[in-house]
Amino acid sequence: MAVKRRYFGTDGIRGRVGASVINPEFVLKLGWAVGKVLTNGNRRKVLIGKDTRISGYFLESALEAGLSAAGVDIELLGPMPTAAVAYLTRTLRANAGIVVSASHNPFQDNGIKIFSADGRKLPDQVELAIEVEMDKPLSIVDPVHLGKASRIDDAPGRYIEFCKSTVPPMTRFAGIKIIVDCANGATYHIAPNVFRELGVHVEEIAIEPNGFNINEACGSTRPQALQKAVLQQQADLGIAFDGDGDRVIMVDHCGEILDGDELLYIIAKDRWQRKKLVGGIVGTVMSNLGLELALQALQVPFIRSQVGDRYVLEALEKQGWQLGGEGSGHIICLDKMTTGDGIITALQVLYAIHNGDCSLHDLKSDFRKLPQININVETKDPASVVVNPLVQKAVREVEVKLNSDGRVLLRPSGTEPMTRIMVQGKDQDEISQYAKQLAQVIEETVGLGTDTK
């Protein structure tokens, strides 16, 4: 039986600032444990990047102190997208890279993501090893072996050049006008420069972080301001990142939102048309059925992984494929980057527009996203809900009614005491009724309350 991790979730460690894990004492010990586990006791180096939350200052310092106590040198990157830290960890030959970020969450939250030396999220067993180390008393190396800290001032420039290199040489997107929404987050000083240097006419919004406004009424989870700007300025499209830049959604010239499933399809179809698609596509159990059907029409293989980009990556590597992602806009182009990267994903979509000589709106025209209903039911033990016989029976009954025209997914939340219900199908009213029926069964069996989203 697998040992359950206490602190690490599907995307690192995350929580409210000042609570049980996102506090100086815990994070100092975490830095020390990371230093002990990932450097094998040798004098090595670890990179630290962060997003723009005000709490990043003290969390960065706490990590630095813990790593130094373990005898590890630290190189500070400052505000950088998560994928940039993964890239620089590889190219600067570091033992690990740490990102201080809570991604799309509000500024009151923060978190820690860790990359191994090859720029990939840590395997479960390594995260478990770090948790085991944290149970041990903190010991400090001899003063002569304490780690030193330095700052890499040219980190943004290094990453900008790498992003530009992910499209063919001499490619220019001249004549395209885009609005870029950086969510007042880690991409604010990088993404606009990448697009501008490739010939795009760029207008920016949400590029003035103050420590408190990250993801506030902006970014990939709140794209209304971007939609308005695209329409008002008659732009060809809009691009919105989340706080740490690993997610992206887009808005076409009509003001319509394209989520990760639609962007993944556009990239896949472009590669398929150019005979550059390697194998098939990896989605997740949450991917819209419309993506599967659209790829099926192209005879492109499609499989589903667990929710989380680490599981998408595992499936890609197992299959020997290169492209996968989530509806949230977390997309991995494994031939370009080892983790989800919003900037690189956006560049791949711009390249598809360039190749097709058409609009973003036209590129999504043969993708029909099926209606989807999501309901969260508060439960004390979400893991037990999904295996409850009465609940499983109710799910099977809905699946029979939907036949092959829809999907049902029941899963425990990895971050909250919630059981998440997802129903997809052709008829919005029908699937809404089915989702409510399932929520009622759960409430009557083990639940406490519902939150429909």
Coordinates of C-alpha atoms in Angstrom, one line a residue:
M1 CA 0.0 0.0 0.0
A2 CA 1.4 3.4 -1.0
V3 CA 2.3 5.8 1.8
K4 CA 0.2 9.0 1.7
R5 CA 2.1 12.3 1.5
R6 CA 1.3 14.7 4.4
Y7 CA 2.3 18.0 2.9
F8 CA 2.8 17.6 -0.9
G9 CA -0.4 17.7 -3.0
T10 CA -0.8 17.4 -6.8
D11 CA 1.3 20.5 -7.4
G12 CA 3.7 20.9 -4.5
I13 CA 2.8 22.4 -1.1
R14 CA 0.2 25.1 -0.9
G15 CA -1.8 26.9 1.7
R16 CA -2.8 30.1 3.5
V17 CA 0.1 32.3 4.4
G18 CA 0.8 32.0 8.2
A19 CA -1.1 28.7 8.5
S20 CA 0.4 25.2 9.3
V21 CA 2.7 24.9 6.3
I22 CA 3.2 28.3 4.7
N23 CA 5.1 29.9 7.6
P24 CA 8.8 30.6 8.2
E25 CA 9.5 27.7 10.6
F26 CA 8.0 25.1 8.3
V27 CA 9.6 26.5 5.1
L28 CA 13.0 26.8 6.7
K29 CA 12.8 23.1 7.7
L30 CA 11.6 22.3 4.2
G31 CA 14.6 24.1 2.6
W32 CA 16.9 22.1 4.8
A33 CA 15.2 18.8 4.0
V34 CA 15.3 19.5 0.2
G35 CA 19.0 20.3 0.6
K36 CA 19.6 17.0 2.4
V37 CA 17.6 14.8 0.0
L38 CA 18.4 16.4 -3.4
T39 CA 22.1 17.0 -3.0
N40 CA 23.1 13.8 -1.2
G41 CA 25.0 15.7 1.3
N42 CA 27.5 17.2 -1.2
R43 CA 28.2 20.8 -1.8
R44 CA 25.8 21.7 -4.7
K45 CA 23.4 24.5 -5.7
V46 CA 19.7 25.1 -5.8
L47 CA 17.8 27.8 -7.6
I48 CA 14.9 29.8 -6.1
G49 CA 12.4 31.7 -8.2
K50 CA 9.1 33.2 -7.1
D51 CA 6.0 35.0 -8.3
T52 CA 5.0 38.5 -7.2
R53 CA 3.1 37.8 -3.9
I54 CA 4.3 39.9 -1.0
S55 CA 4.8 36.7 1.1
G56 CA 7.4 35.6 -1.4
Y57 CA 10.0 37.7 0.3
F58 CA 10.0 35.9 3.7
L59 CA 9.4 32.5 2.1
E60 CA 12.4 32.9 -0.2
S61 CA 14.5 34.0 2.8
A62 CA 13.3 31.0 4.9
L63 CA 14.2 28.6 2.1
E64 CA 17.6 30.2 1.7
A65 CA 18.3 29.8 5.4
G66 CA 17.3 26.1 5.4
L67 CA 19.4 25.3 2.3
S68 CA 22.4 27.2 3.6
A69 CA 22.2 25.3 6.9
A70 CA 22.3 22.0 4.8
G71 CA 25.4 23.2 3.1
V72 CA 23.8 24.1 -0.2
D73 CA 24.6 27.2 -2.3
I74 CA 21.6 29.2 -3.5
E75 CA 21.1 31.2 -6.7
L76 CA 18.2 33.6 -6.6
L77 CA 16.2 34.3 -9.7
G78 CA 13.7 36.8 -8.4
P79 CA 10.2 36.9 -10.0
M80 CA 10.1 34.2 -12.8
P81 CA 7.5 32.0 -14.3
T82 CA 7.5 28.4 -13.0
A83 CA 8.6 26.9 -16.3
A84 CA 11.5 29.4 -16.4
V85 CA 12.8 28.0 -13.1
A86 CA 12.5 24.4 -14.6
Y87 CA 14.5 25.5 -17.7
L88 CA 17.2 27.4 -15.8
T89 CA 17.6 24.5 -13.3
R90 CA 18.6 22.3 -16.3
T91 CA 20.8 24.9 -18.1
L92 CA 22.6 26.1 -15.0
R93 CA 23.2 22.5 -13.9
A94 CA 21.6 23.0 -10.5
N95 CA 20.6 20.1 -8.3
A96 CA 17.1 21.4 -7.9
G97 CA 14.9 24.4 -8.6
I98 CA 12.3 25.8 -6.2
V99 CA 9.4 28.0 -7.1
V100 CA 7.6 30.1 -4.4
S101 CA 4.1 30.4 -5.9
A102 CA 0.5 29.5 -5.4
S103 CA -0.2 29.7 -9.1
H104 CA -3.8 31.0 -9.8
N105 CA -4.7 31.4 -6.1
P106 CA -5.2 34.8 -4.4
F107 CA -2.3 36.7 -2.8
Q108 CA -3.2 35.4 0.7
D109 CA -2.0 31.9 -0.4
N110 CA 1.4 30.8 -1.3
G111 CA 3.2 27.5 -2.0
I112 CA 6.3 25.7 -2.9
K113 CA 7.0 23.8 -6.1
I114 CA 10.2 21.8 -6.6
F115 CA 11.9 20.6 -9.7
S116 CA 14.6 18.0 -10.0
A117 CA 17.9 18.6 -11.8
D118 CA 16.3 17.6 -15.2
G119 CA 13.6 20.3 -14.8
R120 CA 10.8 17.9 -13.9
K121 CA 8.4 17.8 -11.0
L122 CA 9.6 15.5 -8.2
P123 CA 8.3 11.9 -8.2
D124 CA 6.1 10.9 -5.3
Q125 CA 8.8 8.9 -3.7
V126 CA 11.2 11.9 -3.6
E127 CA 8.6 14.0 -2.0
L128 CA 8.0 11.3 0.5
A129 CA 11.8 11.2 1.2
I130 CA 11.7 15.0 1.9
E131 CA 8.8 14.6 4.3
V132 CA 10.7 11.8 6.1
E133 CA 13.7 14.1 6.4
M134 CA 11.5 16.9 7.9
D135 CA 10.7 14.6 10.8
K136 CA 14.4 14.6 11.8
P137 CA 16.0 17.2 14.0
L138 CA 17.5 20.0 12.0
S139 CA 21.3 19.9 12.0
I140 CA 23.6 22.6 10.7
V141 CA 26.8 21.8 8.8
D142 CA 30.1 23.0 10.0
P143 CA 30.4 26.8 9.5
V144 CA 33.1 26.3 6.8
H145 CA 30.6 24.3 4.7
L146 CA 27.5 26.7 5.0
G147 CA 25.9 27.5 1.7
K148 CA 26.3 30.9 0.0
A149 CA 23.7 32.9 -1.9
S150 CA 24.0 34.9 -5.1
R151 CA 21.7 36.5 -7.6
I152 CA 21.4 35.7 -11.3
D153 CA 20.6 39.1 -12.8
D154 CA 20.3 38.0 -16.4
A155 CA 17.7 35.2 -15.7
P156 CA 14.8 37.0 -17.5
G157 CA 16.9 37.6 -20.6
R158 CA 18.0 34.0 -20.7
Y159 CA 14.5 32.8 -20.6
I160 CA 13.2 35.2 -23.2
E161 CA 15.7 34.0 -25.7
F162 CA 14.8 30.4 -25.0
C163 CA 11.1 31.0 -25.5
K164 CA 11.8 32.7 -28.9
S165 CA 13.9 29.6 -29.9
T166 CA 10.8 27.3 -29.6
V167 CA 9.5 28.6 -32.9
P168 CA 11.5 28.0 -36.1
P169 CA 14.2 30.6 -36.9
M170 CA 13.2 33.7 -38.8
T171 CA 9.5 33.2 -37.8
R172 CA 7.9 36.6 -37.3
F173 CA 4.3 37.2 -36.3
A174 CA 4.1 40.6 -38.0
G175 CA 0.7 42.0 -38.5
I176 CA -0.9 40.4 -35.4
K177 CA -2.2 42.6 -32.6
I178 CA -2.6 40.9 -29.2
I179 CA -3.6 41.9 -25.7
V180 CA -1.4 40.2 -23.1
D181 CA -2.8 39.8 -19.5
C182 CA 0.0 38.9 -17.2
A183 CA -2.2 38.6 -14.0
N184 CA 0.1 41.0 -12.2
G185 CA 2.2 37.8 -11.8
A186 CA 5.5 36.3 -12.8
T187 CA 5.2 36.8 -16.5
Y188 CA 4.8 40.6 -16.3
H189 CA 8.4 41.4 -17.4
I190 CA 8.9 38.5 -19.8
A191 CA 5.8 37.5 -21.9
P192 CA 5.2 40.9 -23.5
N193 CA 8.9 41.1 -24.5
V194 CA 8.8 37.6 -26.0
F195 CA 5.9 38.4 -28.3
R196 CA 7.1 41.8 -29.1
E197 CA 10.6 40.6 -30.2
L198 CA 8.8 38.1 -32.5
G199 CA 7.1 40.9 -34.4
V200 CA 3.8 41.0 -32.6
H201 CA 2.0 44.3 -31.9
V202 CA 1.5 43.9 -28.1
E203 CA -0.7 45.8 -25.7
E204 CA -0.4 44.8 -22.0
I205 CA -2.8 44.7 -19.1
A206 CA -2.2 43.5 -15.5
I207 CA 1.6 44.1 -15.6
E208 CA 1.9 46.2 -12.4
P209 CA 2.3 43.8 -9.5
N210 CA 2.3 45.3 -6.0
G211 CA 2.4 42.1 -4.0
F212 CA -1.3 42.1 -3.4
N213 CA -3.0 42.2 -6.8
I214 CA -1.8 38.9 -8.4
N215 CA -4.7 37.2 -10.1
E216 CA -7.1 39.9 -8.8
A217 CA -9.8 40.4 -11.5
C218 CA -7.3 39.4 -14.1
G219 CA -5.4 36.5 -15.5
S220 CA -6.5 33.1 -16.9
T221 CA -9.1 32.5 -14.2
R222 CA -10.7 35.9 -14.5
P223 CA -10.5 36.8 -18.2
Q224 CA -13.3 39.3 -18.4
A225 CA -11.0 42.3 -18.5
L226 CA -9.1 40.7 -21.3
Q227 CA -12.3 40.0 -23.3
K228 CA -13.3 43.7 -22.9
A229 CA -9.8 44.9 -24.0
V230 CA -9.7 42.6 -27.1
L231 CA -13.1 43.9 -28.3
Q232 CA -12.4 47.6 -27.4
Q233 CA -9.0 47.6 -29.1
Q234 CA -10.1 45.4 -32.0
A235 CA -7.2 43.0 -31.3
D236 CA -6.7 39.8 -33.2
L237 CA -6.6 37.9 -29.9
G238 CA -5.9 38.0 -26.2
I239 CA -3.6 35.9 -24.1
A240 CA -4.0 35.5 -20.3
F241 CA -1.6 33.8 -18.0
D242 CA -2.1 32.8 -14.4
G243 CA 0.1 34.1 -11.5
D244 CA 3.1 31.9 -12.2
G245 CA 2.7 31.6 -15.9
D246 CA 2.2 27.8 -16.3
R247 CA -1.4 28.2 -17.5
V248 CA -2.8 30.1 -20.4
I249 CA -6.2 30.7 -21.9
M250 CA -6.9 32.8 -25.0
V251 CA -9.7 35.1 -26.3
D252 CA -10.4 35.3 -30.0
H253 CA -11.3 38.5 -31.9
C254 CA -15.0 37.9 -31.2
G255 CA -14.3 37.9 -27.4
E256 CA -14.9 34.2 -27.0
I257 CA -12.7 32.3 -24.6
L258 CA -10.6 29.3 -25.6
D259 CA -9.6 27.0 -22.7
G260 CA -6.8 24.5 -22.5
D261 CA -8.7 21.7 -24.3
E262 CA -9.3 24.0 -27.3
L263 CA -5.8 25.2 -27.4
L264 CA -4.5 21.7 -27.1
Y265 CA -6.6 20.7 -30.1
I266 CA -5.4 23.6 -32.2
I267 CA -1.7 22.8 -31.5
A268 CA -2.3 19.1 -32.2
K269 CA -4.2 19.7 -35.4
D270 CA -1.5 22.0 -36.7
R271 CA 1.2 19.4 -36.0
W272 CA -1.0 16.7 -37.5
Q273 CA -1.5 18.7 -40.7
R274 CA 2.3 19.3 -41.0
K275 CA 3.0 15.6 -40.2
K276 CA 4.9 16.7 -37.1
L277 CA 2.6 15.1 -34.5
V278 CA 4.4 12.4 -32.6
G279 CA 2.0 9.7 -31.5
G280 CA -1.2 11.0 -29.8
I281 CA -2.4 13.4 -27.1
V282 CA -2.7 13.0 -23.4
G283 CA -5.6 14.7 -21.6
T284 CA -6.9 14.1 -18.1
V285 CA -10.0 12.6 -16.6
M286 CA -11.4 16.2 -16.6
S287 CA -10.7 16.9 -20.3
N288 CA -13.9 17.7 -22.3
L289 CA -15.4 14.8 -24.3
G290 CA -15.4 17.2 -27.2
L291 CA -11.6 17.1 -27.3
E292 CA -11.6 13.3 -27.5
L293 CA -14.2 13.3 -30.3
A294 CA -12.4 16.0 -32.3
L295 CA -9.1 14.1 -32.2
Q296 CA -11.0 10.9 -33.0
A297 CA -12.2 12.6 -36.2
L298 CA -8.5 13.1 -37.1
Q299 CA -7.7 9.5 -36.1
V300 CA -5.3 10.9 -33.5
P301 CA -4.9 8.6 -30.4
F302 CA -6.1 10.1 -27.1
I303 CA -5.6 8.8 -23.5
R304 CA -6.5 10.3 -20.1
S305 CA -4.3 10.6 -17.0
Q306 CA -5.0 11.7 -13.5
V307 CA -5.5 15.4 -12.9
G308 CA -2.2 17.2 -12.6
D309 CA 0.5 18.1 -15.0
R310 CA 2.9 15.6 -13.4
Y311 CA 0.6 12.8 -14.4
V312 CA 0.2 14.2 -17.9
L313 CA 4.0 14.2 -18.1
E314 CA 4.2 10.6 -16.8
A315 CA 1.7 9.4 -19.5
L316 CA 3.5 11.3 -22.2
E317 CA 6.9 9.7 -21.3
K318 CA 5.3 6.3 -21.0
Q319 CA 3.7 6.6 -24.5
G320 CA 6.7 8.3 -26.1
W321 CA 4.4 11.2 -27.1
Q322 CA 5.0 15.0 -26.9
L323 CA 1.8 16.8 -26.4
G324 CA -0.8 16.8 -23.5
G325 CA -2.5 19.0 -21.1
E326 CA -5.6 20.1 -19.1
G327 CA -8.6 22.2 -19.7
S328 CA -7.2 24.8 -17.2
G329 CA -4.6 25.8 -19.8
H330 CA -1.8 23.7 -18.2
I331 CA -0.3 22.3 -21.5
I332 CA 3.0 20.4 -21.9
C333 CA 4.8 20.5 -25.2
L334 CA 7.4 18.0 -24.2
D335 CA 9.6 18.6 -27.3
K336 CA 10.0 22.2 -26.0
M337 CA 9.7 22.1 -22.2
T338 CA 9.6 19.6 -19.4
T339 CA 6.5 21.2 -17.7
G340 CA 3.5 23.3 -18.3
D341 CA 4.5 26.6 -19.9
G342 CA 1.9 29.3 -20.8
I343 CA 4.3 31.4 -22.9
I344 CA 5.4 28.4 -25.0
T345 CA 1.9 27.2 -25.4
A346 CA 0.8 30.6 -26.6
L347 CA 3.7 30.6 -29.1
Q348 CA 2.6 27.2 -30.5
V349 CA -0.9 28.6 -31.0
L350 CA 0.5 31.7 -32.7
Y351 CA 2.5 29.4 -34.9
A352 CA -0.6 27.5 -35.9
I353 CA -2.3 30.8 -36.8
H354 CA 0.8 31.7 -38.8
N355 CA 0.7 28.3 -40.7
G356 CA -3.0 28.4 -41.3
D357 CA -3.1 32.0 -42.3
C358 CA -6.4 32.3 -40.5
S359 CA -7.8 33.7 -37.3
L360 CA -7.9 32.0 -33.9
H361 CA -11.7 31.9 -34.2
D362 CA -11.4 29.9 -37.4
L363 CA -8.9 27.4 -35.9
K364 CA -11.4 26.3 -33.3
S365 CA -14.4 26.1 -35.6
D366 CA -14.3 22.3 -35.9
F367 CA -14.0 21.7 -32.2
R368 CA -17.4 21.4 -30.4
K369 CA -17.0 21.5 -26.6
L370 CA -19.7 19.5 -24.9
P371 CA -21.6 21.1 -22.0
Q372 CA -20.1 20.3 -18.6
I373 CA -21.4 20.6 -15.1
N374 CA -19.1 20.6 -12.0
I375 CA -20.5 20.3 -8.4
N376 CA -18.4 20.2 -5.3
V377 CA -19.9 18.3 -2.3
E378 CA -18.3 19.0 1.1
T379 CA -17.3 15.6 2.7
K380 CA -15.2 14.7 5.7
D381 CA -13.5 11.9 3.9
P382 CA -13.7 12.4 0.1
A383 CA -11.6 9.3 -0.8
S384 CA -14.2 7.1 0.9
V385 CA -17.1 8.7 -1.1
V386 CA -15.9 7.6 -4.5
V387 CA -15.8 3.9 -3.4
N388 CA -19.1 4.0 -1.5
P389 CA -21.4 1.3 -3.0
L390 CA -24.5 3.5 -3.1
V391 CA -22.6 6.3 -4.7
Q392 CA -21.0 4.0 -7.3
K393 CA -24.5 2.6 -8.1
A394 CA -25.8 6.1 -8.7
V395 CA -22.9 6.9 -11.0
R396 CA -23.4 3.7 -13.1
E397 CA -27.1 4.6 -13.5
V398 CA -26.2 8.0 -14.9
E399 CA -23.6 6.5 -17.2
V400 CA -26.2 4.1 -18.6
K401 CA -28.5 7.0 -19.3
L402 CA -25.8 9.0 -21.0
N403 CA -24.6 6.0 -23.0
S404 CA -21.7 7.1 -25.3
D405 CA -22.9 10.7 -25.4
G406 CA -21.4 11.8 -22.1
R407 CA -19.1 11.1 -19.2
V408 CA -19.3 11.1 -15.4
L409 CA -16.3 11.6 -13.1
L410 CA -16.3 11.5 -9.3
R411 CA -13.0 12.3 -7.6
P412 CA -11.8 13.5 -4.2
S413 CA -10.2 16.9 -4.1
G414 CA -6.5 16.9 -3.5
T415 CA -6.6 20.2 -1.6
E416 CA -10.0 20.5 0.1
P417 CA -12.5 18.3 2.0
M418 CA -14.6 18.1 -1.1
T419 CA -15.9 15.4 -3.5
R420 CA -15.9 16.7 -7.0
I421 CA -18.6 15.7 -9.5
M422 CA -18.3 16.3 -13.2
V423 CA -20.9 15.4 -15.8
Q424 CA -20.5 16.0 -19.5
G425 CA -23.1 15.5 -22.2
K426 CA -24.9 17.0 -25.2
D427 CA -27.8 18.6 -23.3
Q428 CA -27.1 21.2 -20.6
D429 CA -30.3 20.8 -18.7
E430 CA -30.0 17.0 -18.7
I431 CA -26.5 16.9 -17.3
S432 CA -27.3 19.5 -14.7
Q433 CA -30.1 17.3 -13.5
Y434 CA -27.8 14.3 -13.3
A435 CA -25.1 16.2 -11.5
K436 CA -27.6 17.4 -8.9
Q437 CA -29.0 13.8 -8.5
L438 CA -25.5 12.6 -7.7
A439 CA -24.8 15.4 -5.3
Q440 CA -28.0 14.5 -3.5
V441 CA -27.0 10.9 -3.2
I442 CA -23.7 11.9 -1.7
E443 CA -25.2 14.3 0.7
E444 CA -27.7 11.7 1.9
T445 CA -25.0 9.1 2.3
V446 CA -21.9 10.9 3.6
G447 CA -22.0 14.6 2.7
L448 CA -22.5 18.0 4.4
G449 CA -23.1 20.5 1.6
T450 CA -22.7 21.5 -2.0
D451 CA -20.9 24.2 -4.0
T452 CA -22.0 24.3 -7.7
K453 CA -19.5 25.8 -10.1

